[in-house]
PDB file of C-alpha atoms in Angstrom:
ATOM      1  CA  MET A   1       0.000   0.000   0.000  1.00  0.00           C
ATOM      2  CA  ALA A   2       1.191   3.506  -0.706  1.00  0.00           C
ATOM      3  CA  VAL A   3       0.198   7.119  -0.939  1.00  0.00           C
ATOM      4  CA  GLY A   4      -0.791   8.317  -4.385  1.00  0.00           C
ATOM      5  CA  LEU A   5      -0.440  11.736  -5.981  1.00  0.00           C
ATOM      6  CA  LEU A   6      -3.089  13.610  -7.923  1.00  0.00           C
ATOM      7  CA  LEU A   7      -2.004  16.729  -9.790  1.00  0.00           C
ATOM      8  CA  VAL A   8      -5.071  18.937 -10.254  1.00  0.00           C
ATOM      9  CA  THR A   9      -4.056  21.741 -12.597  1.00  0.00           C
ATOM     10  CA  HIS A  10      -4.936  23.951 -15.493  1.00  0.00           C
ATOM     11  CA  LEU A  11      -4.439  22.415 -18.960  1.00  0.00           C
ATOM     12  CA  GLY A  12      -0.922  21.303 -19.767  1.00  0.00           C
ATOM     13  CA  ILE A  13       0.694  21.948 -16.398  1.00  0.00           C
ATOM     14  CA  GLY A  14       0.220  18.603 -14.642  1.00  0.00           C
ATOM     15  CA  THR A  15       1.055  16.561 -17.717  1.00  0.00           C
ATOM     16  CA  ALA A  16       4.250  18.529 -18.327  1.00  0.00           C
ATOM     17  CA  LEU A  17       5.422  18.252 -14.715  1.00  0.00           C
ATOM     18  CA  LYS A  18       4.744  14.515 -14.585  1.00  0.00           C
ATOM     19  CA  SER A  19       6.568  14.025 -17.879  1.00  0.00           C
ATOM     20  CA  VAL A  20       9.665  15.915 -16.720  1.00  0.00           C
ATOM     21  CA  ALA A  21       9.676  14.071 -13.385  1.00  0.00           C
ATOM     22  CA  GLY A  22       9.578  10.781 -15.270  1.00  0.00           C
ATOM     23  CA  ARG A  23      12.508  11.840 -17.461  1.00  0.00           C
ATOM     24  CA  LEU A  24      14.560  12.864 -14.427  1.00  0.00           C
ATOM     25  CA  LEU A  25      13.678  10.002 -12.085  1.00  0.00           C
ATOM     26  CA  GLY A  26      12.841   7.160 -14.424  1.00  0.00           C
ATOM     27  CA  PRO A  27       9.985   5.049 -13.113  1.00  0.00           C
ATOM     28  CA  LEU A  28       8.064   7.165 -10.617  1.00  0.00           C
ATOM     29  CA  PRO A  29       8.117   5.712  -7.084  1.00  0.00           C
ATOM     30  CA  LEU A  30       4.510   6.753  -6.390  1.00  0.00           C
ATOM     31  CA  ALA A  31       1.391   6.502  -8.504  1.00  0.00           C
ATOM     32  CA  VAL A  32       0.827   9.905 -10.134  1.00  0.00           C
ATOM     33  CA  GLU A  33      -2.475  10.772 -11.769  1.00  0.00           C
ATOM     34  CA  VAL A  34      -3.073  14.043 -13.585  1.00  0.00           C
ATOM     35  CA  PHE A  35      -6.400  15.839 -13.789  1.00  0.00           C
ATOM     36  CA  GLU A  36      -6.329  18.979 -15.896  1.00  0.00           C
ATOM     37  CA  MET A  37      -9.053  21.566 -16.370  1.00  0.00           C
ATOM     38  CA  SER A  38      -9.628  24.174 -19.032  1.00  0.00           C
ATOM     39  CA  TYR A  39      -9.753  27.757 -17.845  1.00  0.00           C
ATOM     40  CA  ASP A  40     -13.515  27.956 -18.340  1.00  0.00           C
ATOM     41  CA  ALA A  41     -14.355  24.482 -16.968  1.00  0.00           C
ATOM     42  CA  ASP A  42     -17.461  24.002 -14.837  1.00  0.00           C
ATOM     43  CA  PRO A  43     -16.291  22.438 -11.548  1.00  0.00           C
ATOM     44  CA  ASP A  44     -19.654  20.745 -11.007  1.00  0.00           C
ATOM     45  CA  ALA A  45     -19.391  19.033 -14.377  1.00  0.00           C
ATOM     46  CA  MET A  46     -15.765  18.037 -13.711  1.00  0.00           C
ATOM     47  CA  LEU A  47     -16.324  16.525 -10.256  1.00  0.00           C
ATOM     48  CA  PRO A  48     -17.219  12.959 -11.389  1.00  0.00           C
ATOM     49  CA  ALA A  49     -14.119  12.678 -13.607  1.00  0.00           C
ATOM     50  CA  ALA A  50     -11.906  14.212 -10.910  1.00  0.00           C
ATOM     51  CA  SER A  51     -13.332  11.771  -8.381  1.00  0.00           C
ATOM     52  CA  ALA A  52     -12.447   8.880 -10.696  1.00  0.00           C
ATOM     53  CA  ALA A  53      -8.885  10.225 -10.994  1.00  0.00           C
ATOM     54  CA  LEU A  54      -8.705  10.412  -7.189  1.00  0.00           C
ATOM     55  CA  ARG A  55      -9.737   6.763  -6.898  1.00  0.00           C
ATOM     56  CA  ARG A  56      -7.135   5.738  -9.508  1.00  0.00           C
ATOM     57  CA  ALA A  57      -4.407   7.603  -7.597  1.00  0.00           C
ATOM     58  CA  ASP A  58      -5.217   6.037  -4.236  1.00  0.00           C
ATOM     59  CA  GLY A  59      -2.733   3.272  -3.502  1.00  0.00           C
ATOM     60  CA  GLY A  60      -4.550   2.439  -0.272  1.00  0.00           C
ATOM     61  CA  ASP A  61      -2.926   5.018   2.020  1.00  0.00           C
ATOM     62  CA  GLY A  62      -4.638   8.155   0.716  1.00  0.00           C
ATOM     63  CA  VAL A  63      -3.804  10.802  -1.841  1.00  0.00           C
ATOM     64  CA  LEU A  64      -1.744  13.967  -1.815  1.00  0.00           C
ATOM     65  CA  LEU A  65      -3.498  16.535  -4.016  1.00  0.00           C
ATOM     66  CA  LEU A  66      -1.121  19.042  -5.568  1.00  0.00           C
ATOM     67  CA  THR A  67      -2.706  22.051  -7.261  1.00  0.00           C
ATOM     68  CA  ASP A  68      -1.135  24.745  -9.365  1.00  0.00           C
ATOM     69  CA  LEU A  69      -2.731  27.947  -8.061  1.00  0.00           C
ATOM     70  CA  TYR A  70      -4.435  28.494  -4.725  1.00  0.00           C
ATOM     71  CA  GLY A  71      -7.934  29.889  -5.130  1.00  0.00           C
ATOM     72  CA  ALA A  72      -8.226  28.961  -8.809  1.00  0.00           C
ATOM     73  CA  THR A  73     -10.739  26.455 -10.153  1.00  0.00           C
ATOM     74  CA  PRO A  74      -8.434  23.391  -9.901  1.00  0.00           C
ATOM     75  CA  ALA A  75      -7.670  24.168  -6.238  1.00  0.00           C
ATOM     76  CA  ASN A  76     -11.353  24.682  -5.511  1.00  0.00           C
ATOM     77  CA  LEU A  77     -12.171  21.354  -7.167  1.00  0.00           C
ATOM     78  CA  ALA A  78      -9.427  19.679  -5.099  1.00  0.00           C
ATOM     79  CA  ALA A  79     -11.075  21.090  -1.959  1.00  0.00           C
ATOM     80  CA  ARG A  80     -14.294  19.361  -2.978  1.00  0.00           C
ATOM     81  CA  LEU A  81     -12.441  16.093  -3.594  1.00  0.00           C
ATOM     82  CA  ALA A  82     -11.155  16.244  -0.025  1.00  0.00           C
ATOM     83  CA  HIS A  83     -14.705  15.639   1.223  1.00  0.00           C
ATOM     84  CA  LEU A  84     -15.458  12.461  -0.734  1.00  0.00           C
ATOM     85  CA  GLY A  85     -14.194   9.943   1.831  1.00  0.00           C
ATOM     86  CA  THR A  86     -10.692   9.153   0.582  1.00  0.00           C
ATOM     87  CA  PRO A  87      -7.981  10.333   2.997  1.00  0.00           C
ATOM     88  CA  VAL A  88      -6.568  13.439   1.315  1.00  0.00           C
ATOM     89  CA  ARG A  89      -4.115  16.247   2.024  1.00  0.00           C
ATOM     90  CA  ARG A  90      -3.826  19.310  -0.246  1.00  0.00           C
ATOM     91  CA  VAL A  91      -0.943  21.591  -1.168  1.00  0.00           C
ATOM     92  CA  SER A  92      -1.047  24.459  -3.675  1.00  0.00           C
ATOM     93  CA  ALA A  93       1.667  26.195  -5.723  1.00  0.00           C
ATOM     94  CA  LEU A  94       2.734  23.011  -7.513  1.00  0.00           C
ATOM     95  CA  SER A  95       6.161  23.255  -9.110  1.00  0.00           C
ATOM     96  CA  LEU A  96       8.715  20.813 -10.436  1.00  0.00           C
ATOM     97  CA  PRO A  97      10.892  21.092  -7.291  1.00  0.00           C
ATOM     98  CA  MET A  98       7.824  20.364  -5.138  1.00  0.00           C
ATOM     99  CA  LEU A  99       6.875  17.311  -7.174  1.00  0.00           C
ATOM    100  CA  LEU A 100      10.433  15.945  -7.242  1.00  0.00           C
ATOM    101  CA  ARG A 101      10.788  16.439  -3.495  1.00  0.00           C
ATOM    102  CA  VAL A 102       7.597  14.466  -2.798  1.00  0.00           C
ATOM    103  CA  LEU A 103       8.638  11.709  -5.188  1.00  0.00           C
ATOM    104  CA  ASN A 104      11.949  11.378  -3.329  1.00  0.00           C
ATOM    105  CA  TYR A 105      10.109  10.421  -0.126  1.00  0.00           C
ATOM    106  CA  PRO A 106       7.724   7.657  -1.262  1.00  0.00           C
ATOM    107  CA  GLU A 107       7.936   5.864   2.088  1.00  0.00           C
ATOM    108  CA  LEU A 108       6.444   8.736   4.083  1.00  0.00           C
ATOM    109  CA  PRO A 109       2.845   8.610   5.289  1.00  0.00           C
ATOM    110  CA  LEU A 110       0.242  10.969   3.889  1.00  0.00           C
ATOM    111  CA  ASP A 111       0.257  13.219   6.960  1.00  0.00           C
ATOM    112  CA  GLU A 112       3.967  14.017   6.513  1.00  0.00           C
ATOM    113  CA  LEU A 113       3.978  14.692   2.767  1.00  0.00           C
ATOM    114  CA  PRO A 114       2.446  18.209   2.801  1.00  0.00           C
ATOM    115  CA  ALA A 115       5.437  19.548   4.765  1.00  0.00           C
ATOM    116  CA  VAL A 116       7.809  17.785   2.354  1.00  0.00           C
ATOM    117  CA  ALA A 117       5.977  19.341  -0.597  1.00  0.00           C
ATOM    118  CA  ALA A 118       6.081  22.807   0.951  1.00  0.00           C
ATOM    119  CA  ALA A 119       9.814  22.457   1.628  1.00  0.00           C
ATOM    120  CA  GLY A 120      10.381  21.596  -2.021  1.00  0.00           C
ATOM    121  CA  ALA A 121       8.495  24.701  -3.086  1.00  0.00           C
ATOM    122  CA  ARG A 122      10.548  27.095  -0.968  1.00  0.00           C
ATOM    123  CA  ASN A 123      14.031  25.738  -1.567  1.00  0.00           C
ATOM    124  CA  GLY A 124      14.820  28.214  -4.301  1.00  0.00           C
ATOM    125  CA  VAL A 125      18.302  29.432  -5.068  1.00  0.00           C
ATOM    126  CA  VAL A 126      19.094  33.124  -5.338  1.00  0.00           C
ATOM    127  CA  HIS A 127      21.828  33.867  -7.850  1.00  0.00           C
ATOM    128  CA  ASP A 128      23.788  37.027  -7.214  1.00  0.00           C
ATOM    129  CA  ASP A 129      25.314  37.758 -10.574  1.00  0.00           C
ATOM    130  CA  ALA A 130      26.143  41.366  -9.735  1.00  0.00           C
TER     131      ALA A 130
END
């Protein structure tokens, strides 16, 4: 049993991030599903398909939902998914460093992965080229 990942994003973002992660890491150590939404998508109409993606992502230990932009439609849909019965944790501001960080800790339980994701998002490097 394992935690799964569901990337809930605007069109193109989740697919691209998953693809790059696969190129960098090879076989992904966690199940990663992608659910993308158009910018004018109706969240009510998208909920059944998003729920199916959530079920596919669940490896038995819950799902970490990673969304691209807090407050946008994908994040709001992810908030609705969190109330469907599957154990879920949510983190916004999805980036490649965040995704790679989470994928490097596949043994961690669901409750610990949000902090790992957040750490990946804030570990930027400032270059002083002055």
